[in-house]
GROMACS .gro file of C-alpha atoms in nm:
model
  197
    1UNK     CA    1   1.982  -1.023   1.990
    2UNK     CA    2   1.774  -1.193   1.724
    3UNK     CA    3   1.925  -1.187   1.374
    4UNK     CA    4   1.709  -1.060   1.090
    5UNK     CA    5   1.615  -1.333   0.841
    6UNK     CA    6   1.795  -1.314   0.505
    7UNK     CA    7   1.465  -1.301   0.321
    8UNK     CA    8   1.306  -0.962   0.382
    9UNK     CA    9   0.980  -0.964   0.576
   10UNK     CA   10   0.678  -0.772   0.446
   11UNK     CA   11   0.351  -0.692   0.621
   12UNK     CA   12   0.055  -0.563   0.421
   13UNK     CA   13  -0.241  -0.361   0.549
   14UNK     CA   14  -0.545  -0.369   0.320
   15UNK     CA   15  -0.912  -0.268   0.338
   16UNK     CA   16  -1.068  -0.405   0.023
   17UNK     CA   17  -1.044  -0.670  -0.246
   18UNK     CA   18  -0.669  -0.710  -0.212
   19UNK     CA   19  -0.571  -0.715  -0.580
   20UNK     CA   20  -0.254  -0.516  -0.507
   21UNK     CA   21  -0.180  -0.738  -0.207
   22UNK     CA   22  -0.211  -1.050  -0.424
   23UNK     CA   23   0.011  -0.895  -0.690
   24UNK     CA   24   0.282  -0.822  -0.430
   25UNK     CA   25   0.253  -1.169  -0.273
   26UNK     CA   26   0.289  -1.351  -0.606
   27UNK     CA   27   0.570  -1.121  -0.725
   28UNK     CA   28   0.788  -1.205  -0.425
   29UNK     CA   29   0.694  -1.573  -0.422
   30UNK     CA   30   0.854  -1.594  -0.766
   31UNK     CA   31   1.164  -1.395  -0.673
   32UNK     CA   32   1.231  -1.526  -0.320
   33UNK     CA   33   1.395  -1.195  -0.219
   34UNK     CA   34   1.115  -1.110   0.024
   35UNK     CA   35   0.808  -1.273   0.174
   36UNK     CA   36   0.473  -1.138   0.281
   37UNK     CA   37   0.453  -1.281   0.633
   38UNK     CA   38   0.105  -1.149   0.716
   39UNK     CA   39  -0.182  -0.939   0.586
   40UNK     CA   40  -0.402  -0.736   0.819
   41UNK     CA   41  -0.738  -0.581   0.733
   42UNK     CA   42  -0.975  -0.350   0.918
   43UNK     CA   43  -1.279  -0.517   0.753
   44UNK     CA   44  -1.391  -0.863   0.859
   45UNK     CA   45  -1.566  -0.910   0.523
   46UNK     CA   46  -1.280  -0.781   0.305
   47UNK     CA   47  -1.217  -1.000  -0.001
   48UNK     CA   48  -0.843  -0.980   0.072
   49UNK     CA   49  -0.902  -1.245   0.343
   50UNK     CA   50  -1.030  -1.491   0.081
   51UNK     CA   51  -0.734  -1.415  -0.147
   52UNK     CA   52  -0.489  -1.479   0.138
   53UNK     CA   53  -0.660  -1.807   0.228
   54UNK     CA   54  -0.621  -1.918  -0.134
   55UNK     CA   55  -0.256  -1.807  -0.141
   56UNK     CA   56  -0.168  -1.962   0.196
   57UNK     CA   57  -0.077  -1.629   0.357
   58UNK     CA   58  -0.171  -1.563   0.722
   59UNK     CA   59  -0.440  -1.292   0.730
   60UNK     CA   60  -0.615  -1.127   1.023
   61UNK     CA   61  -0.886  -0.868   1.073
   62UNK     CA   62  -0.872  -0.611   1.353
   63UNK     CA   63  -1.097  -0.339   1.493
   64UNK     CA   64  -1.043   0.031   1.565
   65UNK     CA   65  -0.966  -0.038   1.932
   66UNK     CA   66  -0.674  -0.269   1.846
   67UNK     CA   67  -0.543  -0.011   1.600
   68UNK     CA   68  -0.578   0.323   1.777
   69UNK     CA   69  -0.721   0.255   2.123
   70UNK     CA   70  -0.450   0.017   2.241
   71UNK     CA   71  -0.116  -0.085   2.101
   72UNK     CA   72  -0.213  -0.452   2.060
   73UNK     CA   73  -0.190  -0.455   1.680
   74UNK     CA   74   0.137  -0.262   1.691
   75UNK     CA   75   0.285  -0.523   1.927
   76UNK     CA   76   0.175  -0.808   1.696
   77UNK     CA   77   0.334  -0.638   1.394
   78UNK     CA   78   0.653  -0.555   1.587
   79UNK     CA   79   0.677  -0.926   1.672
   80UNK     CA   80   0.693  -1.002   1.298
   81UNK     CA   81   1.001  -0.774   1.256
   82UNK     CA   82   0.891  -0.641   0.917
   83UNK     CA   83   1.140  -0.466   0.692
   84UNK     CA   84   0.850  -0.278   0.533
   85UNK     CA   85   0.482  -0.224   0.610
   86UNK     CA   86   0.288  -0.177   0.288
   87UNK     CA   87  -0.050  -0.006   0.268
   88UNK     CA   88  -0.236  -0.154  -0.028
   89UNK     CA   89  -0.578   0.009  -0.042
   90UNK     CA   90  -0.581   0.064   0.335
   91UNK     CA   91  -0.810   0.354   0.425
   92UNK     CA   92  -0.750   0.433   0.791
   93UNK     CA   93  -0.504   0.697   0.904
   94UNK     CA   94  -0.189   0.546   1.056
   95UNK     CA   95  -0.148   0.629   1.427
   96UNK     CA   96   0.154   0.822   1.549
   97UNK     CA   97   0.289   0.529   1.753
   98UNK     CA   98   0.313   0.318   1.435
   99UNK     CA   99   0.502   0.594   1.255
  100UNK     CA  100   0.743   0.630   1.548
  101UNK     CA  101   0.793   0.252   1.571
  102UNK     CA  102   0.859   0.217   1.197
  103UNK     CA  103   1.011   0.544   1.073
  104UNK     CA  104   1.042   0.546   0.692
  105UNK     CA  105   0.930   0.181   0.689
  106UNK     CA  106   0.559   0.234   0.611
  107UNK     CA  107   0.472   0.303   0.248
  108UNK     CA  108   0.147   0.369   0.064
  109UNK     CA  109   0.030   0.377  -0.296
  110UNK     CA  110  -0.210   0.651  -0.405
  111UNK     CA  111  -0.408   0.636  -0.734
  112UNK     CA  112  -0.316   0.989  -0.851
  113UNK     CA  113  -0.017   1.215  -0.896
  114UNK     CA  114   0.022   1.368  -0.551
  115UNK     CA  115  -0.003   1.637  -0.427
  116UNK     CA  116  -0.306   1.650  -0.660
  117UNK     CA  117  -0.615   1.454  -0.553
  118UNK     CA  118  -0.485   1.352  -0.213
  119UNK     CA  119  -0.607   1.392   0.142
  120UNK     CA  120  -0.890   1.263   0.358
  121UNK     CA  121  -1.171   1.101   0.162
  122UNK     CA  122  -0.975   1.089  -0.164
  123UNK     CA  123  -0.948   0.722  -0.252
  124UNK     CA  124  -1.061   0.478  -0.521
  125UNK     CA  125  -1.333   0.593  -0.758
  126UNK     CA  126  -1.357   0.934  -0.589
  127UNK     CA  127  -1.009   1.015  -0.716
  128UNK     CA  128  -1.082   0.902  -1.073
  129UNK     CA  129  -1.411   1.094  -1.081
  130UNK     CA  130  -1.233   1.412  -0.971
  131UNK     CA  131  -0.959   1.360  -1.232
  132UNK     CA  132  -1.223   1.319  -1.504
  133UNK     CA  133  -1.427   1.616  -1.382
  134UNK     CA  134  -1.124   1.845  -1.400
  135UNK     CA  135  -1.035   1.735  -1.754
  136UNK     CA  136  -0.684   1.621  -1.664
  137UNK     CA  137  -0.466   1.514  -1.955
  138UNK     CA  138  -0.274   1.265  -1.741
  139UNK     CA  139  -0.296   1.084  -1.412
  140UNK     CA  140  -0.094   0.811  -1.247
  141UNK     CA  141   0.024   0.663  -0.921
  142UNK     CA  142   0.231   0.789  -0.631
  143UNK     CA  143   0.420   0.563  -0.393
  144UNK     CA  144   0.515   0.753  -0.080
  145UNK     CA  145   0.633   0.720   0.278
  146UNK     CA  146   0.355   0.748   0.534
  147UNK     CA  147   0.351   1.025   0.792
  148UNK     CA  148   0.086   1.151   1.032
  149UNK     CA  149  -0.116   1.324   0.755
  150UNK     CA  150  -0.308   1.161   0.469
  151UNK     CA  151  -0.097   1.145   0.150
  152UNK     CA  152   0.165   1.394   0.268
  153UNK     CA  153   0.469   1.170   0.325
  154UNK     CA  154   0.776   1.210   0.105
  155UNK     CA  155   0.731   1.081  -0.249
  156UNK     CA  156   0.935   0.774  -0.346
  157UNK     CA  157   0.809   0.714  -0.700
  158UNK     CA  158   0.551   0.833  -0.954
  159UNK     CA  159   0.435   0.689  -1.287
  160UNK     CA  160   0.203   0.860  -1.535
  161UNK     CA  161  -0.051   0.757  -1.794
  162UNK     CA  162  -0.205   0.987  -2.059
  163UNK     CA  163  -0.580   1.044  -2.063
  164UNK     CA  164  -0.815   1.130  -2.346
  165UNK     CA  165  -1.153   1.302  -2.350
  166UNK     CA  166  -1.312   0.960  -2.406
  167UNK     CA  167  -1.180   0.823  -2.077
  168UNK     CA  168  -1.439   0.754  -1.808
  169UNK     CA  169  -1.371   0.713  -1.434
  170UNK     CA  170  -1.380   0.335  -1.497
  171UNK     CA  171  -1.128   0.342  -1.779
  172UNK     CA  172  -0.908   0.579  -1.577
  173UNK     CA  173  -0.922   0.328  -1.290
  174UNK     CA  174  -0.811   0.049  -1.525
  175UNK     CA  175  -0.514   0.253  -1.648
  176UNK     CA  176  -0.413   0.335  -1.291
  177UNK     CA  177  -0.447  -0.030  -1.181
  178UNK     CA  178  -0.210  -0.133  -1.461
  179UNK     CA  179   0.050   0.112  -1.329
  180UNK     CA  180  -0.001  -0.017  -0.975
  181UNK     CA  181   0.047  -0.380  -1.074
  182UNK     CA  182   0.351  -0.300  -1.287
  183UNK     CA  183   0.540  -0.070  -1.051
  184UNK     CA  184   0.441  -0.130  -0.687
  185UNK     CA  185   0.627  -0.462  -0.637
  186UNK     CA  186   0.936  -0.332  -0.820
  187UNK     CA  187   0.953  -0.016  -0.609
  188UNK     CA  188   0.915  -0.229  -0.294
  189UNK     CA  189   1.202  -0.450  -0.415
  190UNK     CA  190   1.426  -0.146  -0.474
  191UNK     CA  191   1.346  -0.007  -0.129
  192UNK     CA  192   1.434  -0.343   0.027
  193UNK     CA  193   1.768  -0.349  -0.155
  194UNK     CA  194   1.851  -0.007  -0.014
  195UNK     CA  195   1.729  -0.125   0.325
  196UNK     CA  196   1.982  -0.408   0.319
  197UNK     CA  197   2.281  -0.177   0.286
   0.00000   0.00000   0.00000
């Protein structure tokens, strides 16, 4: 049986620009406790591919068929033996066979305080617009395990930021991004430490 490498292996799934992915990659490059071994995206034009090329991280795009129609992507990821699969702005629902293959090993970050502002179609600016529209006095981030439903897996960590009446969806987004950059890598690191025991 193959021994697990001492350095924890991370796989990231992303759909967009990849700012959170880059933040995680650089965080662990400095600490050497874990390594992002690959990034996968469901968009061939996603800016995350350019970021990974610049950072020297293997990155691949895949289509719906590879993700849900066959188990080809699942087999590729299994071959990497990841300790954690991290969704960083990844918008597709995770298929059941992934969840069964990696129970409690797939985590997501959501740009609101779940269970508020979660579910299908609630991502990115849509979340911040809804938060503003409802006059919320605070918002934040939720890091959670992934299950078969959007944004319903058990919550691992939340962080909050206060809002004022002057906040716009853009300024709310900036506050939330700051929380993401600050906390996401640290929460991943803590989960990996528990994983090792």
